[in-house]
Short mmCIF file of C-alpha atoms in Angstrom, two decimals:
data_model
loop_
_atom_site.label_atom_id
_atom_site.label_comp_id
_atom_site.label_asym_id
_atom_site.label_seq_id
_atom_site.Cartn_x
_atom_site.Cartn_y
_atom_site.Cartn_z
CA UNK A 1 82.01 47.09 35.45
CA UNK A 2 82.45 46.23 39.14
CA UNK A 3 82.12 49.59 40.71
CA UNK A 4 81.24 49.46 44.32
CA UNK A 5 79.54 52.86 44.95
CA UNK A 6 76.30 53.55 46.99
CA UNK A 7 73.02 53.68 44.91
CA UNK A 8 70.95 56.91 45.15
CA UNK A 9 67.78 55.69 43.89
CA UNK A 10 65.95 58.75 43.51
CA UNK A 11 68.86 60.44 41.86
CA UNK A 12 69.14 57.49 39.38
CA UNK A 13 65.49 58.01 38.59
CA UNK A 14 66.16 61.81 37.97
CA UNK A 15 69.24 61.13 35.88
CA UNK A 16 67.19 58.76 33.71
CA UNK A 17 64.13 60.91 33.59
CA UNK A 18 66.40 63.79 32.17
CA UNK A 19 68.56 61.56 30.06
CA UNK A 20 69.06 62.37 26.25
CA UNK A 21 71.50 60.52 24.12
CA UNK A 22 72.80 62.55 20.98
CA UNK A 23 74.96 60.21 18.87
CA UNK A 24 77.48 58.83 21.65
CA UNK A 25 77.00 61.64 24.10
CA UNK A 26 74.90 61.38 27.12
CA UNK A 27 73.28 64.52 28.49
CA UNK A 28 71.18 64.71 31.65
CA UNK A 29 70.41 67.26 34.43
CA UNK A 30 70.07 66.61 38.24
CA UNK A 31 69.45 69.35 40.63
CA UNK A 32 69.93 71.79 37.87
CA UNK A 33 73.45 70.65 37.16
CA UNK A 34 73.88 69.76 33.59
CA UNK A 35 76.02 66.61 32.71
CA UNK A 36 77.55 66.09 29.42
CA UNK A 37 79.22 62.75 29.08
CA UNK A 38 80.95 62.44 25.64
CA UNK A 39 82.77 59.11 24.58
CA UNK A 40 86.20 60.56 25.91
CA UNK A 41 84.72 61.33 29.37
CA UNK A 42 82.80 58.16 29.39
CA UNK A 43 85.87 56.20 28.65
CA UNK A 44 87.96 58.06 31.26
CA UNK A 45 85.44 57.50 34.09
CA UNK A 46 84.51 53.84 33.35
CA UNK A 47 87.94 52.68 32.27
CA UNK A 48 86.07 50.53 29.75
CA UNK A 49 88.36 49.55 26.78
CA UNK A 50 87.44 51.38 23.38
CA UNK A 51 88.81 48.46 21.34
CA UNK A 52 86.34 46.09 19.33
CA UNK A 53 83.08 46.25 17.78
CA UNK A 54 80.05 48.31 18.72
CA UNK A 55 77.76 45.57 19.91
CA UNK A 56 74.05 46.43 20.24
CA UNK A 57 72.36 42.97 21.09
CA UNK A 58 72.43 41.55 17.51
CA UNK A 59 74.98 39.73 15.41
CA UNK A 60 77.65 41.89 14.08
CA UNK A 61 77.99 41.70 10.22
CA UNK A 62 81.69 40.78 10.64
CA UNK A 63 80.77 37.92 12.69
CA UNK A 64 78.05 36.35 10.71
CA UNK A 65 80.11 34.01 8.59
CA UNK A 66 81.59 32.39 11.92
CA UNK A 67 78.60 32.44 14.13
CA UNK A 68 76.17 29.46 14.38
CA UNK A 69 73.56 29.17 17.11
CA UNK A 70 74.24 25.44 17.21
CA UNK A 71 78.10 25.91 17.89
CA UNK A 72 77.24 28.57 20.43
CA UNK A 73 74.95 26.19 22.27
CA UNK A 74 77.66 23.63 22.38
CA UNK A 75 80.09 26.10 23.83
CA UNK A 76 77.73 26.58 26.91
CA UNK A 77 76.22 23.41 27.49
CA UNK A 78 77.26 20.10 29.21
CA UNK A 79 77.40 17.01 26.89
CA UNK A 80 74.21 15.34 28.03
CA UNK A 81 71.94 18.18 27.12
CA UNK A 82 69.15 18.12 24.43
CA UNK A 83 70.18 20.88 21.87
CA UNK A 84 66.74 21.33 20.53
CA UNK A 85 64.75 22.99 23.25
CA UNK A 86 65.11 25.86 25.69
CA UNK A 87 68.49 26.12 27.45
CA UNK A 88 68.14 26.86 31.06
CA UNK A 89 71.03 27.33 33.64
CA UNK A 90 70.84 23.79 34.90
CA UNK A 91 72.00 22.39 31.58
CA UNK A 92 74.96 24.53 31.12
CA UNK A 93 78.61 24.00 32.13
CA UNK A 94 79.62 25.50 35.25
CA UNK A 95 81.94 28.22 33.58
CA UNK A 96 79.02 29.12 31.20
CA UNK A 97 76.67 29.62 34.28
CA UNK A 98 79.33 32.00 35.84
CA UNK A 99 79.75 33.86 32.56
CA UNK A 100 76.08 34.11 31.93
CA UNK A 101 75.47 35.40 35.35
CA UNK A 102 77.96 38.23 34.66
CA UNK A 103 76.29 39.14 31.49
CA UNK A 104 72.78 39.34 32.69
CA UNK A 105 73.53 40.99 36.02
CA UNK A 106 76.59 43.21 35.30
CA UNK A 107 77.66 43.64 31.75
CA UNK A 108 74.21 43.79 30.04
CA UNK A 109 71.79 43.76 32.86
CA UNK A 110 68.13 42.65 32.46
CA UNK A 111 65.47 42.44 35.13
CA UNK A 112 63.56 39.15 34.07
CA UNK A 113 64.20 35.63 32.59
CA UNK A 114 67.55 35.51 34.01
CA UNK A 115 68.19 31.68 33.63
CA UNK A 116 67.24 31.41 30.03
CA UNK A 117 69.89 32.24 27.54
CA UNK A 118 68.96 34.74 24.92
CA UNK A 119 70.13 35.21 21.36
CA UNK A 120 72.03 38.24 22.77
CA UNK A 121 73.54 36.14 25.47
CA UNK A 122 74.57 33.37 22.96
CA UNK A 123 76.37 36.03 20.79
CA UNK A 124 78.37 37.54 23.86
CA UNK A 125 79.32 34.21 25.18
CA UNK A 126 80.30 33.14 21.83
CA UNK A 127 82.50 36.09 21.18
CA UNK A 128 84.17 35.56 24.70
CA UNK A 129 84.94 32.04 23.74
CA UNK A 130 86.33 33.03 20.51
CA UNK A 131 88.35 36.00 21.96
CA UNK A 132 86.63 38.73 19.83
CA UNK A 133 86.64 42.13 21.27
CA UNK A 134 83.60 44.28 22.13
CA UNK A 135 83.76 47.98 22.67
CA UNK A 136 82.03 47.74 26.00
CA UNK A 137 81.14 51.40 26.40
CA UNK A 138 78.97 51.02 23.29
CA UNK A 139 76.70 48.44 24.59
CA UNK A 140 76.58 50.30 28.14
CA UNK A 141 75.27 53.50 26.43
CA UNK A 142 72.91 51.38 24.24
CA UNK A 143 71.39 49.76 27.43
CA UNK A 144 71.04 53.28 28.97
CA UNK A 145 69.24 54.30 25.81
CA UNK A 146 66.80 51.37 25.96
CA UNK A 147 66.07 52.47 29.66
CA UNK A 148 64.33 55.54 28.28
CA UNK A 149 61.25 53.35 27.34
CA UNK A 150 58.19 53.59 29.67
CA UNK A 151 58.64 51.46 32.77
CA UNK A 152 61.97 49.98 31.63
CA UNK A 153 64.33 49.00 34.42
CA UNK A 154 67.14 51.55 35.04
CA UNK A 155 70.58 49.80 34.57
CA UNK A 156 74.01 50.67 36.01
CA UNK A 157 73.01 52.47 39.05
CA UNK A 158 76.57 52.59 40.38
CA UNK A 159 77.73 54.05 37.07
CA UNK A 160 75.21 56.78 37.60
CA UNK A 161 76.63 57.41 40.98
CA UNK A 162 79.90 57.71 39.52
CA UNK A 163 78.65 60.30 37.11
CA UNK A 164 76.81 62.11 39.82
CA UNK A 165 80.14 62.23 41.87
CA UNK A 166 82.07 63.46 38.91
CA UNK A 167 79.65 66.37 38.31
CA UNK A 168 79.64 67.35 41.98
CA UNK A 169 76.04 66.62 42.36
CA UNK A 170 75.22 67.10 46.19
CA UNK A 171 74.91 63.67 47.53
CA UNK A 172 75.18 64.25 51.41
CA UNK A 173 71.64 64.56 52.35
CA UNK A 174 70.30 61.97 49.86
CA UNK A 175 69.15 58.60 50.87
CA UNK A 176 71.18 55.75 49.44
CA UNK A 177 71.40 51.93 49.37
CA UNK A 178 74.78 51.00 50.82
CA UNK A 179 77.02 48.56 49.32
CA UNK A 180 76.42 45.00 50.23
#
């Protein structure tokens, strides 16, 4: 999740424009080169662990008996916070702010409302605190699938660069955004 590769914005757009997801296989084409990324190749390239539950943004059935929104709020907040209203970053414990930043910027990126914790964020933070395992390849592929909607943000541009490199897509003459 901490890839440090340049981002080829036009090729990322081409990758997502041609992306199809069939079961757990990503299929795309860039410059006429077909890329088929099955689960095995995805795990090999990303080194994401394949242990845990396939999280898709909502509470997993196995976790429903243990999870409570109230308890999840207590895990992320400082003691002085009113637990009835919206929770913004300023009311969280420092460690929770860092964890939330990693979730909304890297693990499950989104492009808006970054300071307000969503139900999905609560569930992931709660799972981390409880030591529950998530099959991270699954939510990454799920997020990529959500990017196929009209005007959706295109997540994981560094991962797309890794995929382009693996399939020997010519990158030499492409404009890119260097790593900061």
